Coordinates of C-alpha atoms and ligand atoms in Angstrom, one line a residue:
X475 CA 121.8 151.4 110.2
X476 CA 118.4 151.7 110.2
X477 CA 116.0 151.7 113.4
X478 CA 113.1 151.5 111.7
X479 CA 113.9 147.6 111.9
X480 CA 114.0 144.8 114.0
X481 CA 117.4 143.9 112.4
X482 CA 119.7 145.3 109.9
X483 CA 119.9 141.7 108.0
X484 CA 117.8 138.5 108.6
X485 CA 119.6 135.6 107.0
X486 CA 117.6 132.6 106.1
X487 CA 119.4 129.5 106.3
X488 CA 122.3 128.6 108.5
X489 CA 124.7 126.7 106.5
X490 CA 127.8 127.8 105.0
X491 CA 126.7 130.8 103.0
X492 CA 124.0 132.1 105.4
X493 CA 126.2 131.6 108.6
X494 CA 129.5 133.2 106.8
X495 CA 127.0 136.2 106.0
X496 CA 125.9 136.9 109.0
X497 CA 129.2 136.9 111.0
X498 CA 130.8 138.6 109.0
X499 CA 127.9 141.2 108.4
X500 CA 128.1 141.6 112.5
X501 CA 131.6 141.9 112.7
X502 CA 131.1 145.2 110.6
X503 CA 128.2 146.2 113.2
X504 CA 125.1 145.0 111.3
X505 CA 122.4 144.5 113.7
X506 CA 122.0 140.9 112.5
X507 CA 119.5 137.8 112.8
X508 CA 119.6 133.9 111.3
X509 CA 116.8 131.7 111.1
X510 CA 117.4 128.4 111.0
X511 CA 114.9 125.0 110.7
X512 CA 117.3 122.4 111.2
X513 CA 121.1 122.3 111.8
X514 CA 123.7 124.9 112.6
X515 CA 126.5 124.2 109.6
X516 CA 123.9 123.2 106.9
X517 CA 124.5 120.8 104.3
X518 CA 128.0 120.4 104.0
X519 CA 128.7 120.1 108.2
X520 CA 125.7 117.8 108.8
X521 CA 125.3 115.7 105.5
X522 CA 127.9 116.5 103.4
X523 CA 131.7 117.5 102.8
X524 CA 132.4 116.7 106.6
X525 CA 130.5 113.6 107.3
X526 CA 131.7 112.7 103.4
X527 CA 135.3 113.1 104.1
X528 CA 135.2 111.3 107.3
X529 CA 133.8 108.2 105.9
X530 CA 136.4 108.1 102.3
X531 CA 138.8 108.3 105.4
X532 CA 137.5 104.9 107.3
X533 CA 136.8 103.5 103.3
X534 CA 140.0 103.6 102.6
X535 CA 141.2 102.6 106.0
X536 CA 140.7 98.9 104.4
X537 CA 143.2 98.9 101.8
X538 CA 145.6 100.5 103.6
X539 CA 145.7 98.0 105.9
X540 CA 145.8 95.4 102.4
X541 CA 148.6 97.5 100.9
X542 CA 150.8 97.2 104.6
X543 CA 151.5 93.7 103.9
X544 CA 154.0 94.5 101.2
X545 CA 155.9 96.9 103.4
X546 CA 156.4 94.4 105.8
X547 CA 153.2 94.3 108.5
X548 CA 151.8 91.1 109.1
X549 CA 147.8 92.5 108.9
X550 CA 145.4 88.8 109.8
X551 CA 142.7 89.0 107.4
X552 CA 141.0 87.1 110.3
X553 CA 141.2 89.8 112.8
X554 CA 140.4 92.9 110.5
X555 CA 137.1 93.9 111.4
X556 CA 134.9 96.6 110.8
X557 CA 131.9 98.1 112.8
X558 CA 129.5 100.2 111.1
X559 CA 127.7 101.7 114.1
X560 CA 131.3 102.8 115.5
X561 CA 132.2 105.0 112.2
X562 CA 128.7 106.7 112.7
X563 CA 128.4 107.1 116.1
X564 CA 131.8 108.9 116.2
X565 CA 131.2 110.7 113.1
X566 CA 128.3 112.0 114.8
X567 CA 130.0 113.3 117.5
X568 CA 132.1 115.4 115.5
X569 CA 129.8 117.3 113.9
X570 CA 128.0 117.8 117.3
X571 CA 131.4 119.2 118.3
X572 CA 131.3 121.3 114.9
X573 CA 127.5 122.7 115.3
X574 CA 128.7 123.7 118.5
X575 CA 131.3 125.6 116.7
X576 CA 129.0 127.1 114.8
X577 CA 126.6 128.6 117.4
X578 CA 129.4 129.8 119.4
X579 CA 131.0 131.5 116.1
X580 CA 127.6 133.2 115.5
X581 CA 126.9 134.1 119.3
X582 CA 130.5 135.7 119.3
X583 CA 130.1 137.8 116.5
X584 CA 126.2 139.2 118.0
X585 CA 124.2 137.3 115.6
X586 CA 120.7 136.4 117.1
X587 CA 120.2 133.0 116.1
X588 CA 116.5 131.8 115.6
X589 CA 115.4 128.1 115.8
X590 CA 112.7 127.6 113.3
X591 CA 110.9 128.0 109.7
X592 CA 111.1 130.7 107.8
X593 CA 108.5 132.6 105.6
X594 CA 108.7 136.0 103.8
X595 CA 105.8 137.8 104.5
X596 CA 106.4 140.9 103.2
X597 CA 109.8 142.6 101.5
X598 CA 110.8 143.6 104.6
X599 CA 109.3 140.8 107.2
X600 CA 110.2 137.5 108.6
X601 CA 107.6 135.7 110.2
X602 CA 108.5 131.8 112.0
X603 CA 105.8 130.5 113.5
X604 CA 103.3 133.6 114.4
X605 CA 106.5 135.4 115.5
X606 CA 106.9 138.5 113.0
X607 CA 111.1 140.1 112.7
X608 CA 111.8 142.4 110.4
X609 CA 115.0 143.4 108.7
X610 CA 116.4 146.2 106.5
X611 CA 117.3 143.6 104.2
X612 CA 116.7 139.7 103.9
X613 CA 118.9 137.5 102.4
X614 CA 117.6 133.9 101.2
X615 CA 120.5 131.3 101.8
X616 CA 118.3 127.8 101.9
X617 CA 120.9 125.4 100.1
X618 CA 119.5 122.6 98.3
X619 CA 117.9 119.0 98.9
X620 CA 118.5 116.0 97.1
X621 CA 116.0 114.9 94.8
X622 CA 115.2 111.3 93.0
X623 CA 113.3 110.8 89.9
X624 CA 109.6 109.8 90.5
X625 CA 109.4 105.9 90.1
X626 CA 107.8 103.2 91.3
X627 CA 108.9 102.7 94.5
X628 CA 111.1 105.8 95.2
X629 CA 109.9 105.4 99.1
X630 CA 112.5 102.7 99.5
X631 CA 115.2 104.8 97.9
X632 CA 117.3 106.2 100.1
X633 CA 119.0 109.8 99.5
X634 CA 122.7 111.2 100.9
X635 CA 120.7 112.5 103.9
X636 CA 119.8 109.0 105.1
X637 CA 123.0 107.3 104.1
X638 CA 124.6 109.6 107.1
X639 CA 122.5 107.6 109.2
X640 CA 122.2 103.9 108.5
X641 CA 121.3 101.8 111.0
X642 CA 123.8 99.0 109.3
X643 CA 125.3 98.4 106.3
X644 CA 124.0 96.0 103.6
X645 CA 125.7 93.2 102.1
X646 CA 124.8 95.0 98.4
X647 CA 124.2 98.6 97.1
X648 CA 122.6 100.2 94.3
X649 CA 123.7 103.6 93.6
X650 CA 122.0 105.9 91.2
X651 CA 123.4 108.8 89.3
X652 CA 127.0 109.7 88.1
X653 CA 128.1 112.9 89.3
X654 CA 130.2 113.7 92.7
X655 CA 128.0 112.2 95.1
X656 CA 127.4 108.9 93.5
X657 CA 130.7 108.4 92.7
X658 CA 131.8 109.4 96.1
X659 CA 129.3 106.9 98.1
X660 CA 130.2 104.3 95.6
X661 CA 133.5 104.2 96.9
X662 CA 132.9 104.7 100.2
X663 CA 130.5 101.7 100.5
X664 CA 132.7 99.5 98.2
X665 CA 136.2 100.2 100.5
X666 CA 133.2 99.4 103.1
X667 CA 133.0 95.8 102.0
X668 CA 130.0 96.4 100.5
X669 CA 129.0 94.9 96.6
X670 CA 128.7 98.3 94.9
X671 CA 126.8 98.9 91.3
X672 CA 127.0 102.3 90.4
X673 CA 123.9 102.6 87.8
X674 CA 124.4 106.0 85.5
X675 CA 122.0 107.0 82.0
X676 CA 124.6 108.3 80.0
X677 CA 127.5 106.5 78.3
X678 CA 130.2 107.6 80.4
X679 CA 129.8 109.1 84.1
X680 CA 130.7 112.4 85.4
X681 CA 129.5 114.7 83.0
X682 CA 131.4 117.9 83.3
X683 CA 134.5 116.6 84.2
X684 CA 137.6 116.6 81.3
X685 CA 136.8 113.5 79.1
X686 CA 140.5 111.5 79.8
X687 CA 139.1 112.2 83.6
X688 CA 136.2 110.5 83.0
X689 CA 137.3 107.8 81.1
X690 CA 140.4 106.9 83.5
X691 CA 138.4 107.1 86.6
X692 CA 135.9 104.5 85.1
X693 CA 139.1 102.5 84.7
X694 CA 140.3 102.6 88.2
X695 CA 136.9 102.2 90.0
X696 CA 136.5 99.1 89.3
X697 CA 139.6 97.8 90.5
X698 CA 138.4 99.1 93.8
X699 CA 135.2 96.9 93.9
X700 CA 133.0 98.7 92.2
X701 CA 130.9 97.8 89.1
X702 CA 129.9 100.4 86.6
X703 CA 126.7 100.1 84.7
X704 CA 126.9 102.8 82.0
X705 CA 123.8 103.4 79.8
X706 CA 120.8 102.5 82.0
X707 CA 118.5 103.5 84.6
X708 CA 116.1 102.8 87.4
X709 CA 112.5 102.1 86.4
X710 CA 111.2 100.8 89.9
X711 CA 112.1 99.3 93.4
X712 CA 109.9 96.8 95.0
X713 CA 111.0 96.0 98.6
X714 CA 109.7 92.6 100.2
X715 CA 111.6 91.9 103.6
X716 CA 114.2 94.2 103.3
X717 CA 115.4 93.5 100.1
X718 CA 115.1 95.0 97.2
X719 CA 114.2 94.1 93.7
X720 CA 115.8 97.0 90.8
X721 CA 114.5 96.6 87.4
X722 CA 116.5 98.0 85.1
X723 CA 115.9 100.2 81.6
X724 CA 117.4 97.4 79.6
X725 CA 115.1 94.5 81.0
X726 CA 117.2 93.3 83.4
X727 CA 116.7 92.9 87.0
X728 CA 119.1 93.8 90.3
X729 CA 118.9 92.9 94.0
X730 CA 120.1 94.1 96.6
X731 CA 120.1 95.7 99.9
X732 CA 119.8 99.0 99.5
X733 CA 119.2 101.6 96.7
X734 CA 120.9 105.0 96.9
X735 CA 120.2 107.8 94.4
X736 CA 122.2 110.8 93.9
X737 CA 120.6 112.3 91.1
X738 CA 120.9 115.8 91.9
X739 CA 119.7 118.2 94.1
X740 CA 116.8 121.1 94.0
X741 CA 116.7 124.5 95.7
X742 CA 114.9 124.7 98.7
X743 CA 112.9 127.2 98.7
X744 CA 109.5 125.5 100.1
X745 CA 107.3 127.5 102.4
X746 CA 109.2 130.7 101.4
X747 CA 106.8 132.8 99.8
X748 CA 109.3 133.8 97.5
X749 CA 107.1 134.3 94.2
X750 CA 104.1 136.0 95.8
X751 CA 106.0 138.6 96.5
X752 CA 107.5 139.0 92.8
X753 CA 110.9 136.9 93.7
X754 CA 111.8 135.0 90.3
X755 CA 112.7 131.4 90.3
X756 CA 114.3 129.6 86.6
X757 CA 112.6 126.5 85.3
X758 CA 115.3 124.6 87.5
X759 CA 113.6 126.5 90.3
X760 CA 116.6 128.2 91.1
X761 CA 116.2 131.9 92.8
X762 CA 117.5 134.3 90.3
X763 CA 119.8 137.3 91.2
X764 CA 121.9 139.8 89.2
X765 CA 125.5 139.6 90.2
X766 CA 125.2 141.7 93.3
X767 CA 122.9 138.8 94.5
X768 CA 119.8 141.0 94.5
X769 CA 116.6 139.5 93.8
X770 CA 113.5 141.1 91.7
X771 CA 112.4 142.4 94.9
X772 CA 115.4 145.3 96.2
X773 CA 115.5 144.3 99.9
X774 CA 115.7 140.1 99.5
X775 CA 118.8 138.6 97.9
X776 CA 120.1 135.2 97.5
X777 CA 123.1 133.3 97.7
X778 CA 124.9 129.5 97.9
X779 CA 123.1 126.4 96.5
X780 CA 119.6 128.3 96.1
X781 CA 120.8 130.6 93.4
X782 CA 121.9 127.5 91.0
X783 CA 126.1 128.7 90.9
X784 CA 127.8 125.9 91.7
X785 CA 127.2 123.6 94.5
X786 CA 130.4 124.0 96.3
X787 CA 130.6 125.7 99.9
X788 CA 133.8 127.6 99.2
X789 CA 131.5 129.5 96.3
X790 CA 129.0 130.0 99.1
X791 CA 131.7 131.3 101.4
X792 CA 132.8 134.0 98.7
X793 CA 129.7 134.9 97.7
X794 CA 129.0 135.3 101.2
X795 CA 132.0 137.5 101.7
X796 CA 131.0 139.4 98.4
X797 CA 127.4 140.3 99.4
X798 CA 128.6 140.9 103.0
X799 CA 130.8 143.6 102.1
X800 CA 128.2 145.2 99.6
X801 CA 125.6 145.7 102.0
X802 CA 127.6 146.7 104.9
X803 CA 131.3 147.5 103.9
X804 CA 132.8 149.8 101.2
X805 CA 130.2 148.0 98.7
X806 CA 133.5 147.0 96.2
X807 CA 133.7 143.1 94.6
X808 CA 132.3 140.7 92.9
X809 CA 132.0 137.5 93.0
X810 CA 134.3 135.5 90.6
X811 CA 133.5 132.3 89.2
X812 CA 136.8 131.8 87.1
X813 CA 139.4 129.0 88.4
X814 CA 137.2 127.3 90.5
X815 CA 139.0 124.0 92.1
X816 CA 137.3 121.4 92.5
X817 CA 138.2 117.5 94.1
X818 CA 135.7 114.8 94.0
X819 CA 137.0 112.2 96.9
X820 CA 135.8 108.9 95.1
X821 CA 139.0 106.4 95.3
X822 CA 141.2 107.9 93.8
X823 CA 140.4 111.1 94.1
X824 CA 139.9 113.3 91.3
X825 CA 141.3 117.0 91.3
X826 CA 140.5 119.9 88.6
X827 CA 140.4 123.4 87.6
X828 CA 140.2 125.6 85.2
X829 CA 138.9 124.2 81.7
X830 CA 138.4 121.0 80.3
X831 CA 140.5 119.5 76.9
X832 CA 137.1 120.4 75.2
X833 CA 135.8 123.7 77.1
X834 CA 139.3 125.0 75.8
X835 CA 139.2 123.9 72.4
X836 CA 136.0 125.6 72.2
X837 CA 137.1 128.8 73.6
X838 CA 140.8 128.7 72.8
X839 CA 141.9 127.2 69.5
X840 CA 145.0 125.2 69.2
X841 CA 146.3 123.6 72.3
X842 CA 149.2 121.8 73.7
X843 CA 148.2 118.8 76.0
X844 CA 150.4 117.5 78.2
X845 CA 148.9 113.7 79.9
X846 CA 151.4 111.3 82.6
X847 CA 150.2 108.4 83.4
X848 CA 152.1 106.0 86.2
X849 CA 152.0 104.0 89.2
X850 CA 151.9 105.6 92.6
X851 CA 155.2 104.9 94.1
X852 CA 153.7 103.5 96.9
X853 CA 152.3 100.4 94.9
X854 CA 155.1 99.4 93.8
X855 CA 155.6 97.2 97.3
X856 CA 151.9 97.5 98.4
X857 CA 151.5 95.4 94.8
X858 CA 148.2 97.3 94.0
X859 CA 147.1 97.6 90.5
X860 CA 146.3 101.5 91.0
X861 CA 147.4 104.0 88.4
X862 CA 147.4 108.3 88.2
X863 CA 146.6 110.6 85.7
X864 CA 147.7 113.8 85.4
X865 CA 146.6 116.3 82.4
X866 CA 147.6 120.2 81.5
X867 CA 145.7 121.8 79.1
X868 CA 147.8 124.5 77.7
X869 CA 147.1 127.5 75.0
X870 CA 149.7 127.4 72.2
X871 CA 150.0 131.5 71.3
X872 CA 150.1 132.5 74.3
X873 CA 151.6 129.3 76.4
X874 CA 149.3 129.5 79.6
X875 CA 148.0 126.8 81.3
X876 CA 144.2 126.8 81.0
X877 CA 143.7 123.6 82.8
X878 CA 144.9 121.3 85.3
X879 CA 143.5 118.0 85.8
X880 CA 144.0 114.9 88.2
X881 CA 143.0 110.9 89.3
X882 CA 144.7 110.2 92.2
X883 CA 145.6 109.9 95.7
X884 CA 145.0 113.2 97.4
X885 CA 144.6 115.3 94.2
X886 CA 142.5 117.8 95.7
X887 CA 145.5 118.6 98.0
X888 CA 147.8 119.1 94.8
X889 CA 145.6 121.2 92.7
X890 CA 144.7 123.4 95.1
X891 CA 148.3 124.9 94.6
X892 CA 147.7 125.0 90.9
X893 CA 145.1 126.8 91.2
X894 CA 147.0 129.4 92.9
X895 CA 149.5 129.4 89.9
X896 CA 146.8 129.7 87.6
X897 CA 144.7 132.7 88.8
X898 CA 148.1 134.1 88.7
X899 CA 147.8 133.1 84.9
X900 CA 150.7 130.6 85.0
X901 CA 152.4 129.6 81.9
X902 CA 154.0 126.2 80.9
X903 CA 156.9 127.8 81.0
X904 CA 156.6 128.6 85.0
X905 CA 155.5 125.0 85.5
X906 CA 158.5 123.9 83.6
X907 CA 161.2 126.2 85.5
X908 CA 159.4 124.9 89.0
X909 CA 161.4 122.9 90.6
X910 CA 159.7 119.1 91.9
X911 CA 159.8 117.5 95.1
X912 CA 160.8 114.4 94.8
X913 CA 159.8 111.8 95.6
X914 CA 156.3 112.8 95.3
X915 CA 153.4 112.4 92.3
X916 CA 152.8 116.3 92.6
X917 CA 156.3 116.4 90.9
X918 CA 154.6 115.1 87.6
X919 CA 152.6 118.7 86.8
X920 CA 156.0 120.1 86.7
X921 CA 157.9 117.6 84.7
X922 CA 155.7 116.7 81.6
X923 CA 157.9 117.9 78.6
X924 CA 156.0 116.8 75.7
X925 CA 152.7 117.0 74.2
X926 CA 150.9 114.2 73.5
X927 CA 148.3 115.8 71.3
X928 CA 148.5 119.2 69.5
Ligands
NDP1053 P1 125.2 116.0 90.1 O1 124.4 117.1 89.4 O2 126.6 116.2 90.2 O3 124.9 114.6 89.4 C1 123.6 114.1 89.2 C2 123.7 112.8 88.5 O4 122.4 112.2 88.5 C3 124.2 113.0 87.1 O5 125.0 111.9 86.8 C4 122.9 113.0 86.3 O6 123.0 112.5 85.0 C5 122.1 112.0 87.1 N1 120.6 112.2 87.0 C6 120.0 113.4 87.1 N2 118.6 113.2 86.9 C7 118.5 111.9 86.7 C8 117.3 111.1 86.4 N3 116.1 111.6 86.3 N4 117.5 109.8 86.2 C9 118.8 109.2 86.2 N5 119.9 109.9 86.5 C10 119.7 111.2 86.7 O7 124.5 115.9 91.5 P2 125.0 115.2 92.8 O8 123.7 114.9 93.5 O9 126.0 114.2 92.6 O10 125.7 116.4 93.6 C11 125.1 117.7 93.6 C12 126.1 118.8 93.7 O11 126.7 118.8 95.0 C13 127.3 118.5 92.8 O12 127.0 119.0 91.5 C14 128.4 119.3 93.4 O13 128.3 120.7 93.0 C15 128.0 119.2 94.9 N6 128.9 118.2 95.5 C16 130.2 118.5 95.7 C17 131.1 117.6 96.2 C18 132.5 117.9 96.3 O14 132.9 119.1 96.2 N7 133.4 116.9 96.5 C19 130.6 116.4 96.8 C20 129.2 116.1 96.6 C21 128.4 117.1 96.0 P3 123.4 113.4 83.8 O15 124.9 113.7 83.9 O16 123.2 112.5 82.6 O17 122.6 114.6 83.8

């Protein structure tokens, strides 16, 4: 390792890519440093998957307490309360106890940690504040910001980031957008007690997602309190007390307490410096890198969020691992962006990977599909009007399963076994001579004998 620096690696950004890096670059004796601006942990510890999760958890506390009646449990609706403040203040704490994690993971491993803001002042320098470090190589791992579209009025629309924080829930929501993190706070906030409308553009939400997905989730949302608006938008917000006044693309007006948009997030690369010095960015503003993660410029590279792959930390983790290994290991791997699972944790959850029915009819000619539909066993005594989906999207010559798809009750938890099966290139065939535990739903992805569409 050079000498000639301050440190082997300077990694900008401590969230799950850049703190992943940077361990794991020490552990193989890198001489390394992170700067960090705000929070140990980044986006998905502080205002994200964590926080997320733990609130879907107290959401759909509220049901569960609903659906106990059938099994027996005498639940008051009079005494069922919930407090607001209580689910924050203790969600706070655990990610205190988790950025404590962090520091102590990257003080273990030797990695200086530096508290402030980064700029790259030269290929090879670091300044934060007037403080100058410099580093064999530099490594750009920002994440992303939420952004929301410039309207009238977009000062009393609240982002993910503030919803983490609310003082006290309102008696109605707006929520804006209709990918994973509107559908996500849209559950949470309706399971919450609150009145939920989820506003999306297009004609049906979740864009990306296999179509029978989409459509069945819109079918079971509402059962769970919330209202879909499909095919309109925000033009402005006008606040007067506290309350706010939506008008609407197709004339109409909404009120409500509070308006949330989740309209998607930008890299954050502000204050960087990164194209004076010849570092490209795409028209999304995305940093762009060749697949070792190497930018224009040799020494500064760029992974996670920033570099516009998909938002998901467990692709920041591997990349992470990947980039970690080039610099300072035996330089083998790559990163692979096949198979990636993915679970969105509105209510019910929604589980995937691998191609959607269309993706594969694109790539893959003629297909078997194999769909279940059915009631959870559990409400068949709770009495809830919830249903599942389950979907396989199989390849006729060759009989492997291209896709697996889910709504419903812990479906991340299922497909992340599929996706095991599949990477290993799993046929129907496999599925079919798997046996099922029963009782459980997971049994369904290995018990689905006929097509329903060729
Ligand atoms: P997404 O990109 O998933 O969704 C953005 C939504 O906002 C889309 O429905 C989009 O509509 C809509 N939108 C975008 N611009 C506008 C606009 N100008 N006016 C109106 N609507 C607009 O972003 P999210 O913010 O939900 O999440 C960001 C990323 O974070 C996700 O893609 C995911 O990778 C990650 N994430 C992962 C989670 C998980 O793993 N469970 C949870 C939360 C986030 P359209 O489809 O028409 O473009």
């Amino acid at each position: 390792m050079s000498e000639q620096y301050d440190y082997d690696l300077i990694v900008i950004g401590a969230g799950s890519g850049g703190v992943r890096l940077a361990r794991m670059s020490a552990q193989r004796g890198a001489r390394v440093a992170v700067v960090e601006s705000r929070y140990l942990g980044g986006t998905c510890v502080n205002v994200g998957c964590v926080p997320k999760k733990l609130f879907v958890y107290g959401s759909h506390m509220g049901e569960d307490f609903q659906d106990a009646r059938g099994y027996g449990w005498t639940v008051p609706e009079d005494q069922l309360r919930f407090d607001w403040p209580t689910l924050v203040a203790n969600k706070n704490t655990e990610i205190e106890r988790l950025n404590g994690i962090y520091q102590r993971l990257l003080e273990n491993a030797g990695v200086t940690i530096i508290n402030g803001t980064a700029h790259i002042a030269d290929e090879h320098r670091v300044m934060v504040g007037e403080q100058g470090y410099t580093a064999k190589h530099i490594t750009v791992a920002t994440g992303s910001w939420p952004v929301t579209p410039d309207v009238p009025g977009k000062e009393c629309i609240l982002s993910s980031n503030e919803m983490f924080y609310l003082p006290q829930l309102p008696r109605q929501a707006v929520v804006w957008g209709g990918g994973y993190i509107a559908v996500e706070f849209a559950g949470i906030l309706a399971g919450l007690g609150v009145d939920t409308t989820l506003l999306y553009r297009g004609d049906l939400f979740l864009r990306g997602f296999d179509e029978d997905i989409r459509r069945f989730t819109a079918s079971e949302l509402p059962k769970k309190g919330v209202k879909l608006r499909f095919g309109v938008t925000i033009e402005s917000v006008t606040e007067t007390n506290g309350h706010y006044s939506v008008a609407l693309s197709d004339g109409t007006t909404l009120d409500t307490g509070l308006v949330m948009a989740a309209t998607g997030r930008r890299a954050l690369v502000d204050g960087l410096g990164l194209e004076q010095l010849g570092v490209q960015l795409n028209p999304a503003g995305h940093v762009v890198v060749d697949q070792h993660f190497q930018t224009a410029v040799p020494s500064i590279f760029a992974l996670g969020d920033v570099i516009g792959t998909p938002q998901l930390t467990p692709v920041a983790l591997a990349q992470a691992m990947v980039l970690s290994r080039r610099l300072f290991g035996d330089g083998e791997g790559e990163m692979d962006y096949t198979c990636i699972p993915t679970a969105v944790f509105c209510q019910p959850n929604i589980g995937t990977v691998g191609l959607t029915e269309a993706e594969a009819r694109e790539s893959h000619g003629k297909l078997r599909i194999y769909r279940s539909e059915f009631k959870p066993m559990k409400h068949t005594m709770s009495g809830r009007d919830e249903r599942s989906m389950m979907k396989l999207i199989v390849e006729d010559s060759t009989d492997r399963v291209l896709g697996a798809h889910m709504v419903g009750p812990d479906a991340g938890e299922i497909v992340q076994g599929l996706a095991v099966a599949m990477k290993c290139g799993a046929t129907k065939a496999q599925f079919d001579s798997t046996l099922g535990i029963h009782p459980t739903s997971a049994e369904e992805f290995v018990t689905m004998r006929e097509p329903v569409a060729p």
